Amino acid sequence: MYKAKAYSASSEMSPMAPTTITRRDPTERDVQIEILFCGICHSDLHQVRNEWKDAMPTVYPCVPGHEIVGRVTSVGSEVTKFKKGDLAAVGCMVDSDRTCPECRAGLEQFCPNFTLTYNFPDKHLGGVTYGGYSDSIVVDERFVLRVPANLDLAGAAPSLCAGITTYSPMRHWGVTKGKKVGVVGLGGLGHMGVKIAHALGAHVVVFTTSPSKREDARRLGADEVVISKNADEMQKHAGSFDFILDAVSADHDINAFINLLRRDGNLTMVGAPEKPLAVSVFGLIMGRRSLSGSPIGGIPETQEMLDFCGQHNLTADVEVIPIQKVNEAYERLLNSNVKYRFSIDMASLKSE
Ligand SMILES: NC(=O)c1ccc[n+]([C@@H]2O[C@H](COP(=O)([O-])OP(=O)(O)OC[C@H]3O[C@@H](n4cnc5c(N)ncnc54)[C@H](OP(=O)(O)O)[C@@H]3O)[C@@H](O)[C@H]2O)c1
Ligand SMILES: [Zn+2]
Ligand SMILES: [Zn+2]
């Protein structure tokens, strides 16, 4: 075992603060990674503040972070995909049972025995897993991804959650050229969703509550932008969408978006608000529309997404911050005041 530097929260009320954590020495199948950048996902904030206490109560101290990009510092004797010096990435999962039907299908995100990157029982060390707000991590090769060499690393980090979480449902629900696709909420996930839907060739409409994001939405790849609080603007799109991705982190009216779906259209929730949302079933019944959810994505699809990002030179729009600004960044995230993802430069941890 060795010591790694990290930032953790010690309770749901406390700010993130510097700490030291224990990491395992790499086993034969492990890859040890020096973390260079870690994105800040809104899930980090939900988890740190114990906002998902019913589904996934937080164990403290909590070291969040699951948008990890770094460089391999050592590999175990059985590792074949990576060598020292390679770029490597880790997303939301670090292990699964590998034997269940979901794992065999490459859909580890549905494995009943997966291990999430943070706040999940750690099979090696006991306690819980610690995430990417740290200078180093040790992960089984099977859960380590390759990073296309052309991508800017700070901007590539958010692909590991925001990218795959939007890519996976779009692929599942058949987003291609000729489809009309809505993206609700232009935050970290939403802006990646816009870029990916645009790269897949869809006609993309962004729904935002922030009029100031209108120009950005177009620059990011939106064909149209709707201010979702404006009922007239919304009405113009009634019954017209093949697919809508909802990436909103807080309570909101999803019926207004369900009504924009065409017959057999689908709205997928990827946003994970703390409280249940009210659904009017009539909106679903009338057009045989469907409402679903989607969690992250499996390891093969995450690699496919990274390769797709490489081909399209697609990265997140990031504001790079030192880790010392993480608490300020959380407040800004809560106020939708980031364009469009914070990416922590982990070199800043050296001075702690
Ligand atoms: N399903 C999964 O596997 C998965 C994976 C990662 C994250 N998530 C969840 O996805 C959600 C979004 O994460 P993120 O990191 O993209 O968050 P984010 O950067 O904070 O973006 C959320 C966006 O939602 C909109 N919004 C916020 N409050 C709102 C309100 N009260 N009413 C209407 N719109 C509001 C804002 O967009 P506008 O300013 O454009 O309105 C905001 O930018 C979080 O709940 C997160 O936990 C789920
Ligand atoms: Zn995330
Ligand atoms: Zn499994």
Short mmCIF file of C-alpha atoms and ligand atoms in Angstrom, two decimals:
data_model
loop_
_atom_site.label_atom_id
_atom_site.label_comp_id
_atom_site.label_asym_id
_atom_site.label_seq_id
_atom_site.Cartn_x
_atom_site.Cartn_y
_atom_site.Cartn_z
CA MET A 1 0.00 0.00 0.00
CA TYR A 2 1.10 3.55 -0.52
CA LYS A 3 -0.10 7.03 0.32
CA ALA A 4 -1.69 9.31 -2.24
CA LYS A 5 -2.67 12.95 -1.95
CA ALA A 6 -6.35 13.72 -2.34
CA TYR A 7 -9.19 16.10 -1.53
CA SER A 8 -12.07 14.75 0.51
CA ALA A 9 -15.25 15.83 2.25
CA SER A 10 -15.57 14.64 5.83
CA SER A 11 -19.33 15.19 6.14
CA GLU A 12 -22.23 16.42 4.03
CA MET A 13 -21.82 19.86 5.56
CA SER A 14 -18.05 20.18 5.20
CA PRO A 15 -16.08 21.68 2.34
CA MET A 16 -13.57 19.60 0.39
CA ALA A 17 -10.14 19.68 2.05
CA PRO A 18 -6.68 18.19 1.48
CA THR A 19 -6.05 14.72 2.87
CA THR A 20 -3.94 11.61 2.42
CA ILE A 21 -5.48 8.30 1.36
CA THR A 22 -4.21 4.75 0.97
CA ARG A 23 -4.02 3.11 -2.45
CA ARG A 24 -3.18 -0.54 -3.06
CA ASP A 25 0.10 -1.58 -4.62
CA PRO A 26 -0.63 -2.67 -8.18
CA THR A 27 -1.45 -6.39 -8.50
CA GLU A 28 -0.54 -8.38 -11.67
CA ARG A 29 -3.60 -7.07 -13.51
CA ASP A 30 -3.48 -3.49 -12.27
CA VAL A 31 -2.48 -0.25 -13.90
CA GLN A 32 -1.17 2.55 -11.69
CA ILE A 33 -1.96 5.99 -13.07
CA GLU A 34 -0.67 9.43 -12.22
CA ILE A 35 -3.82 11.54 -12.50
CA LEU A 36 -3.31 14.62 -14.67
CA PHE A 37 -6.88 15.94 -14.96
CA CYS A 38 -10.19 15.10 -13.34
CA GLY A 39 -13.50 16.64 -14.41
CA ILE A 40 -16.06 17.85 -11.86
CA CYS A 41 -19.38 16.10 -12.47
CA HIS A 42 -22.56 17.29 -10.81
CA SER A 43 -22.78 13.74 -9.41
CA ASP A 44 -19.67 14.52 -7.35
CA LEU A 45 -21.56 17.36 -5.73
CA HIS A 46 -24.77 15.29 -5.22
CA GLN A 47 -22.64 12.57 -3.59
CA VAL A 48 -20.47 14.84 -1.44
CA ARG A 49 -23.59 16.53 -0.07
CA ASN A 50 -25.38 13.19 0.42
CA GLU A 51 -28.23 14.27 -1.86
CA TRP A 52 -28.74 10.68 -3.03
CA LYS A 53 -29.07 9.36 0.53
CA ASP A 54 -31.98 7.08 -0.38
CA ALA A 55 -30.29 5.39 -3.35
CA MET A 56 -26.58 5.68 -2.56
CA PRO A 57 -25.83 7.09 0.88
CA THR A 58 -22.43 8.72 1.12
CA VAL A 59 -19.70 7.20 3.25
CA TYR A 60 -17.30 9.79 4.69
CA PRO A 61 -14.59 10.75 4.10
CA CYS A 62 -15.62 10.93 0.45
CA VAL A 63 -13.08 11.46 -2.35
CA PRO A 64 -15.14 12.04 -5.50
CA GLY A 65 -14.05 12.21 -9.15
CA HIS A 66 -14.81 9.83 -12.03
CA GLU A 67 -13.62 11.72 -15.08
CA ILE A 68 -9.98 10.73 -14.84
CA VAL A 69 -7.19 11.13 -17.38
CA GLY A 70 -3.55 10.49 -16.62
CA ARG A 71 -0.32 8.73 -17.42
CA VAL A 72 0.60 5.16 -16.55
CA THR A 73 3.34 4.99 -13.93
CA SER A 74 3.51 1.20 -13.55
CA VAL A 75 1.73 -1.96 -14.68
CA GLY A 76 1.35 -5.46 -13.23
CA SER A 77 3.03 -8.45 -14.88
CA GLU A 78 -0.16 -9.65 -16.61
CA VAL A 79 -1.16 -6.28 -18.05
CA THR A 80 -1.12 -6.33 -21.86
CA LYS A 81 -2.96 -3.17 -23.00
CA PHE A 82 -0.82 -0.56 -21.21
CA LYS A 83 2.79 0.17 -20.49
CA LYS A 84 4.52 2.80 -18.39
CA GLY A 85 4.21 6.24 -19.98
CA ASP A 86 0.95 5.57 -21.86
CA LEU A 87 -2.03 7.89 -21.54
CA ALA A 88 -4.91 6.22 -19.73
CA ALA A 89 -8.38 7.09 -18.50
CA VAL A 90 -10.81 5.85 -15.87
CA GLY A 91 -14.52 6.58 -15.71
CA CYS A 92 -17.29 5.77 -13.26
CA MET A 93 -16.52 2.07 -12.68
CA VAL A 94 -13.35 0.33 -11.53
CA ASP A 95 -14.57 -3.27 -11.30
CA SER A 96 -17.46 -5.71 -11.80
CA ASP A 97 -17.96 -9.47 -11.41
CA ARG A 98 -17.13 -10.12 -15.12
CA THR A 99 -19.26 -13.28 -15.12
CA CYS A 100 -22.89 -12.15 -15.13
CA PRO A 101 -24.83 -11.82 -18.41
CA GLU A 102 -24.46 -8.02 -18.32
CA CYS A 103 -20.69 -8.19 -17.98
CA ARG A 104 -20.47 -10.84 -20.68
CA ALA A 105 -22.41 -8.48 -22.95
CA GLY A 106 -19.99 -5.64 -22.18
CA LEU A 107 -22.70 -3.81 -20.25
CA GLU A 108 -20.87 -3.58 -16.93
CA GLN A 109 -22.97 -0.54 -15.97
CA PHE A 110 -25.80 -3.01 -15.27
CA CYS A 111 -23.71 -5.56 -13.36
CA PRO A 112 -25.32 -6.21 -9.97
CA ASN A 113 -21.82 -6.48 -8.51
CA PHE A 114 -20.01 -3.54 -10.08
CA THR A 115 -17.69 -1.26 -8.14
CA LEU A 116 -18.08 2.45 -8.76
CA THR A 117 -14.98 4.60 -8.76
CA TYR A 118 -15.88 6.26 -5.46
CA ASN A 119 -18.10 5.64 -2.47
CA PHE A 120 -18.42 1.91 -3.19
CA PRO A 121 -17.10 -1.04 -1.15
CA ASP A 122 -13.41 -1.49 -1.98
CA LYS A 123 -12.74 -5.21 -2.51
CA HIS A 124 -9.00 -4.82 -2.07
CA LEU A 125 -8.59 -2.52 0.91
CA GLY A 126 -11.96 -2.62 2.65
CA GLY A 127 -13.73 0.68 3.29
CA VAL A 128 -14.91 2.49 0.19
CA THR A 129 -13.31 3.36 -3.11
CA TYR A 130 -11.73 6.79 -3.53
CA GLY A 131 -12.07 8.69 -6.80
CA GLY A 132 -10.06 10.98 -8.97
CA TYR A 133 -9.57 14.11 -6.86
CA SER A 134 -6.18 12.58 -6.13
CA ASP A 135 -2.70 12.40 -7.60
CA SER A 136 -2.78 8.66 -8.26
CA ILE A 137 -5.12 5.69 -8.70
CA VAL A 138 -4.73 1.93 -9.19
CA VAL A 139 -7.30 0.21 -11.42
CA ASP A 140 -7.67 -3.21 -13.03
CA GLU A 141 -6.62 -3.05 -16.68
CA ARG A 142 -10.09 -4.13 -17.81
CA PHE A 143 -11.53 -0.84 -16.52
CA VAL A 144 -8.80 1.39 -17.92
CA LEU A 145 -9.47 3.16 -21.23
CA ARG A 146 -7.16 4.32 -24.01
CA VAL A 147 -7.11 8.04 -24.79
CA PRO A 148 -6.72 9.10 -28.44
CA ALA A 149 -3.42 10.97 -28.75
CA ASN A 150 -4.89 13.98 -30.58
CA LEU A 151 -7.23 15.00 -27.74
CA ASP A 152 -6.50 17.82 -25.32
CA LEU A 153 -6.28 16.03 -21.97
CA ALA A 154 -8.08 18.58 -19.79
CA GLY A 155 -10.97 18.55 -22.26
CA ALA A 156 -10.93 14.77 -22.74
CA ALA A 157 -11.41 14.02 -19.03
CA PRO A 158 -15.15 14.89 -18.98
CA SER A 159 -15.79 12.31 -21.72
CA LEU A 160 -15.35 9.62 -19.09
CA CYS A 161 -18.70 10.48 -17.54
CA ALA A 162 -20.42 13.35 -19.37
CA GLY A 163 -19.39 11.90 -22.75
CA ILE A 164 -20.38 8.28 -22.26
CA THR A 165 -23.57 9.13 -20.36
CA THR A 166 -24.86 11.08 -23.35
CA TYR A 167 -23.31 8.92 -26.10
CA SER A 168 -24.74 5.62 -24.80
CA PRO A 169 -28.47 6.48 -24.81
CA MET A 170 -28.12 8.28 -28.14
CA ARG A 171 -26.67 5.13 -29.69
CA HIS A 172 -29.27 2.96 -27.98
CA TRP A 173 -32.20 5.05 -29.22
CA GLY A 174 -30.84 5.35 -32.75
CA VAL A 175 -29.72 8.97 -32.99
CA THR A 176 -28.42 9.39 -36.54
CA LYS A 177 -28.61 11.75 -39.48
CA GLY A 178 -32.16 12.87 -40.12
CA LYS A 179 -33.36 12.47 -36.52
CA LYS A 180 -34.64 15.44 -34.53
CA VAL A 181 -32.97 15.39 -31.14
CA GLY A 182 -33.49 17.61 -28.11
CA VAL A 183 -31.00 18.18 -25.32
CA VAL A 184 -32.41 19.66 -22.11
CA GLY A 185 -30.00 21.55 -19.82
CA LEU A 186 -26.78 22.96 -21.21
CA GLY A 187 -24.43 21.89 -18.43
CA GLY A 188 -21.57 19.43 -18.44
CA LEU A 189 -23.60 16.50 -19.73
CA GLY A 190 -25.83 18.62 -21.94
CA HIS A 191 -23.02 20.34 -23.82
CA MET A 192 -21.34 16.99 -24.50
CA GLY A 193 -24.72 15.67 -25.64
CA VAL A 194 -25.03 18.54 -28.12
CA LYS A 195 -21.56 17.95 -29.53
CA ILE A 196 -22.12 14.21 -29.84
CA ALA A 197 -25.62 14.47 -31.37
CA HIS A 198 -24.27 16.99 -33.87
CA ALA A 199 -21.34 14.70 -34.72
CA LEU A 200 -23.82 11.83 -35.22
CA GLY A 201 -25.55 14.00 -37.82
CA ALA A 202 -28.82 14.74 -35.99
CA HIS A 203 -30.82 17.97 -36.09
CA VAL A 204 -30.13 19.24 -32.58
CA VAL A 205 -32.36 21.52 -30.51
CA VAL A 206 -31.10 22.77 -27.16
CA PHE A 207 -33.53 23.57 -24.35
CA THR A 208 -32.05 25.90 -21.79
CA THR A 209 -33.32 28.01 -18.91
CA SER A 210 -30.40 30.39 -19.44
CA PRO A 211 -30.95 32.89 -22.29
CA SER A 212 -27.28 33.85 -22.00
CA LYS A 213 -26.30 30.40 -23.31
CA ARG A 214 -28.11 30.84 -26.62
CA GLU A 215 -25.06 31.78 -28.69
CA ASP A 216 -22.89 29.13 -27.05
CA ALA A 217 -25.44 26.45 -27.80
CA ARG A 218 -25.19 27.24 -31.50
CA ARG A 219 -21.42 27.29 -31.40
CA LEU A 220 -21.46 23.88 -29.71
CA GLY A 221 -23.51 22.40 -32.55
CA ALA A 222 -27.19 23.20 -31.92
CA ASP A 223 -29.33 23.89 -34.99
CA GLU A 224 -31.98 25.59 -32.86
CA VAL A 225 -32.17 26.89 -29.29
CA VAL A 226 -35.35 27.11 -27.21
CA ILE A 227 -35.65 29.00 -23.93
CA SER A 228 -37.66 26.37 -22.11
CA LYS A 229 -39.50 28.88 -19.90
CA ASN A 230 -41.05 30.43 -23.02
CA ALA A 231 -44.30 28.53 -23.69
CA ASP A 232 -44.68 29.91 -27.23
CA GLU A 233 -41.21 28.80 -28.24
CA MET A 234 -41.90 25.36 -26.75
CA GLN A 235 -45.27 25.02 -28.51
CA LYS A 236 -43.65 25.43 -31.93
CA HIS A 237 -41.92 22.08 -31.41
CA ALA A 238 -44.94 20.10 -30.11
CA GLY A 239 -45.04 16.49 -31.27
CA SER A 240 -41.88 16.71 -33.35
CA PHE A 241 -38.94 15.02 -31.61
CA ASP A 242 -37.63 11.52 -32.19
CA PHE A 243 -35.54 11.65 -29.04
CA ILE A 244 -34.94 14.02 -26.13
CA LEU A 245 -32.09 13.70 -23.65
CA ASP A 246 -32.84 15.35 -20.31
CA ALA A 247 -29.65 16.25 -18.43
CA VAL A 248 -31.12 18.53 -15.76
CA SER A 249 -29.79 18.13 -12.22
CA ALA A 250 -32.74 19.70 -10.36
CA ASP A 251 -36.51 19.48 -10.14
CA HIS A 252 -38.27 20.59 -13.35
CA ASP A 253 -41.38 19.92 -15.44
CA ILE A 254 -40.62 16.97 -17.71
CA ASN A 255 -44.18 16.85 -19.06
CA ALA A 256 -43.41 19.97 -21.07
CA PHE A 257 -40.74 17.94 -22.88
CA ILE A 258 -42.70 14.68 -23.17
CA ASN A 259 -45.30 16.68 -25.11
CA LEU A 260 -42.67 17.62 -27.67
CA LEU A 261 -42.07 13.97 -28.63
CA ARG A 262 -43.58 12.59 -31.83
CA ARG A 263 -45.42 9.26 -31.89
CA ASP A 264 -43.19 6.56 -30.39
CA GLY A 265 -40.62 9.17 -29.44
CA ASN A 266 -38.47 8.64 -26.36
CA LEU A 267 -37.31 10.93 -23.59
CA THR A 268 -34.34 9.58 -21.67
CA MET A 269 -33.43 10.98 -18.26
CA VAL A 270 -29.75 11.12 -17.54
CA GLY A 271 -30.03 13.97 -15.06
CA ALA A 272 -30.53 12.62 -11.54
CA PRO A 273 -32.45 15.17 -9.42
CA GLU A 274 -32.65 14.51 -5.71
CA LYS A 275 -36.47 14.33 -5.59
CA PRO A 276 -38.93 12.30 -7.75
CA LEU A 277 -40.32 14.07 -10.83
CA ALA A 278 -44.06 14.24 -11.49
CA VAL A 279 -45.08 12.57 -14.77
CA SER A 280 -48.43 13.11 -16.44
CA VAL A 281 -49.25 9.72 -17.95
CA PHE A 282 -51.51 11.28 -20.57
CA GLY A 283 -48.51 12.73 -22.32
CA LEU A 284 -47.10 9.22 -22.58
CA ILE A 285 -50.36 7.51 -23.54
CA MET A 286 -51.38 9.90 -26.27
CA GLY A 287 -48.41 9.35 -28.51
CA ARG A 288 -47.32 5.91 -27.28
CA ARG A 289 -44.29 7.85 -26.10
CA SER A 290 -41.78 6.40 -23.72
CA LEU A 291 -39.82 7.73 -20.79
CA SER A 292 -36.64 5.99 -19.73
CA GLY A 293 -33.36 6.47 -17.94
CA SER A 294 -29.79 5.55 -18.71
CA PRO A 295 -26.68 5.14 -16.58
CA ILE A 296 -23.18 5.90 -17.91
CA GLY A 297 -22.13 3.13 -20.36
CA GLY A 298 -20.21 -0.14 -20.51
CA ILE A 299 -16.46 -0.38 -20.92
CA PRO A 300 -16.47 -1.39 -24.64
CA GLU A 301 -18.87 1.45 -25.46
CA THR A 302 -16.81 3.90 -23.41
CA GLN A 303 -13.78 3.02 -25.54
CA GLU A 304 -15.93 3.35 -28.68
CA MET A 305 -17.02 6.81 -27.48
CA LEU A 306 -13.43 7.89 -26.79
CA ASP A 307 -12.38 6.70 -30.26
CA PHE A 308 -15.38 8.58 -31.74
CA CYS A 309 -14.23 11.70 -29.87
CA GLY A 310 -10.74 11.14 -31.28
CA GLN A 311 -12.08 10.90 -34.84
CA HIS A 312 -14.14 14.07 -34.44
CA ASN A 313 -11.56 15.85 -32.28
CA LEU A 314 -14.37 16.25 -29.79
CA THR A 315 -13.61 17.41 -26.24
CA ALA A 316 -15.51 19.21 -23.52
CA ASP A 317 -15.31 23.00 -23.21
CA VAL A 318 -13.47 23.20 -19.93
CA GLU A 319 -12.44 25.76 -17.36
CA VAL A 320 -9.24 24.34 -15.91
CA ILE A 321 -8.91 25.01 -12.18
CA PRO A 322 -6.43 24.15 -9.42
CA ILE A 323 -7.89 21.77 -6.86
CA GLN A 324 -7.75 24.55 -4.25
CA LYS A 325 -10.73 26.13 -6.09
CA VAL A 326 -12.94 23.05 -5.87
CA ASN A 327 -15.34 24.45 -3.25
CA GLU A 328 -15.85 27.64 -5.23
CA ALA A 329 -16.38 25.50 -8.34
CA TYR A 330 -19.13 23.52 -6.58
CA GLU A 331 -21.02 26.73 -5.77
CA ARG A 332 -20.69 27.89 -9.35
CA LEU A 333 -21.86 24.49 -10.62
CA LEU A 334 -24.97 24.83 -8.47
CA ASN A 335 -25.64 28.18 -10.14
CA SER A 336 -25.12 26.80 -13.67
CA ASN A 337 -22.14 29.14 -13.87
CA VAL A 338 -19.54 27.10 -15.74
CA LYS A 339 -18.77 26.88 -19.45
CA TYR A 340 -19.23 23.95 -19.49
CA ARG A 341 -17.17 21.67 -17.29
CA PHE A 342 -14.56 22.26 -14.62
CA SER A 343 -11.45 20.16 -15.15
CA ILE A 344 -9.04 20.00 -12.21
CA ASP A 345 -5.36 20.29 -13.08
CA MET A 346 -4.01 17.73 -10.65
CA ALA A 347 -0.50 19.21 -10.75
CA SER A 348 -1.98 21.70 -8.26
CA LEU A 349 -2.17 18.93 -5.68
CA LYS A 350 1.63 18.73 -5.50
CA SER A 351 1.76 21.89 -3.40
CA GLU A 352 -0.51 20.45 -0.69
N1 LIG B 1 -27.30 9.01 -15.64
C1 LIG B 1 -26.02 9.01 -15.34
O1 LIG B 1 -25.32 8.00 -15.44
C2 LIG B 1 -25.40 10.30 -14.91
C3 LIG B 1 -24.04 10.52 -15.12
C4 LIG B 1 -23.50 11.75 -14.80
C5 LIG B 1 -24.30 12.74 -14.25
N2 LIG B 1 -25.61 12.48 -14.02
C6 LIG B 1 -26.51 13.52 -13.49
O2 LIG B 1 -26.85 14.40 -14.55
C7 LIG B 1 -27.19 15.69 -14.02
C8 LIG B 1 -26.43 16.75 -14.79
O3 LIG B 1 -25.04 16.66 -14.48
P1 LIG B 1 -24.03 17.77 -15.01
O4 LIG B 1 -22.71 17.42 -14.43
O5 LIG B 1 -24.22 17.97 -16.45
O6 LIG B 1 -24.62 19.05 -14.22
P2 LIG B 1 -24.51 20.61 -14.57
O7 LIG B 1 -23.26 20.89 -15.31
O8 LIG B 1 -24.77 21.30 -13.30
O9 LIG B 1 -25.72 20.86 -15.59
C9 LIG B 1 -27.07 20.82 -15.22
C10 LIG B 1 -27.85 21.79 -16.10
O10 LIG B 1 -29.23 21.62 -15.79
C11 LIG B 1 -29.89 22.88 -15.95
N3 LIG B 1 -30.58 23.20 -14.69
C12 LIG B 1 -30.01 23.30 -13.46
N4 LIG B 1 -30.95 23.60 -12.54
C13 LIG B 1 -32.11 23.66 -13.20
C14 LIG B 1 -33.47 23.90 -12.81
N5 LIG B 1 -33.78 24.16 -11.53
N6 LIG B 1 -34.43 23.87 -13.76
C15 LIG B 1 -34.13 23.62 -15.05
N7 LIG B 1 -32.86 23.39 -15.49
C16 LIG B 1 -31.88 23.41 -14.57
C17 LIG B 1 -28.84 23.91 -16.28
O11 LIG B 1 -28.86 24.10 -17.70
P3 LIG B 1 -29.44 25.44 -18.39
O12 LIG B 1 -28.70 26.56 -17.75
O13 LIG B 1 -29.11 25.24 -19.82
O14 LIG B 1 -30.91 25.43 -18.13
C18 LIG B 1 -27.56 23.24 -15.85
O15 LIG B 1 -26.46 23.71 -16.59
C19 LIG B 1 -26.84 15.60 -12.54
O16 LIG B 1 -28.03 15.34 -11.81
C20 LIG B 1 -25.90 14.42 -12.47
O17 LIG B 1 -25.87 13.79 -11.21
C21 LIG B 1 -26.17 11.30 -14.35
ZN ZN B 2 -20.45 11.82 -13.51
ZN ZN B 3 -21.40 -8.59 -13.88
#
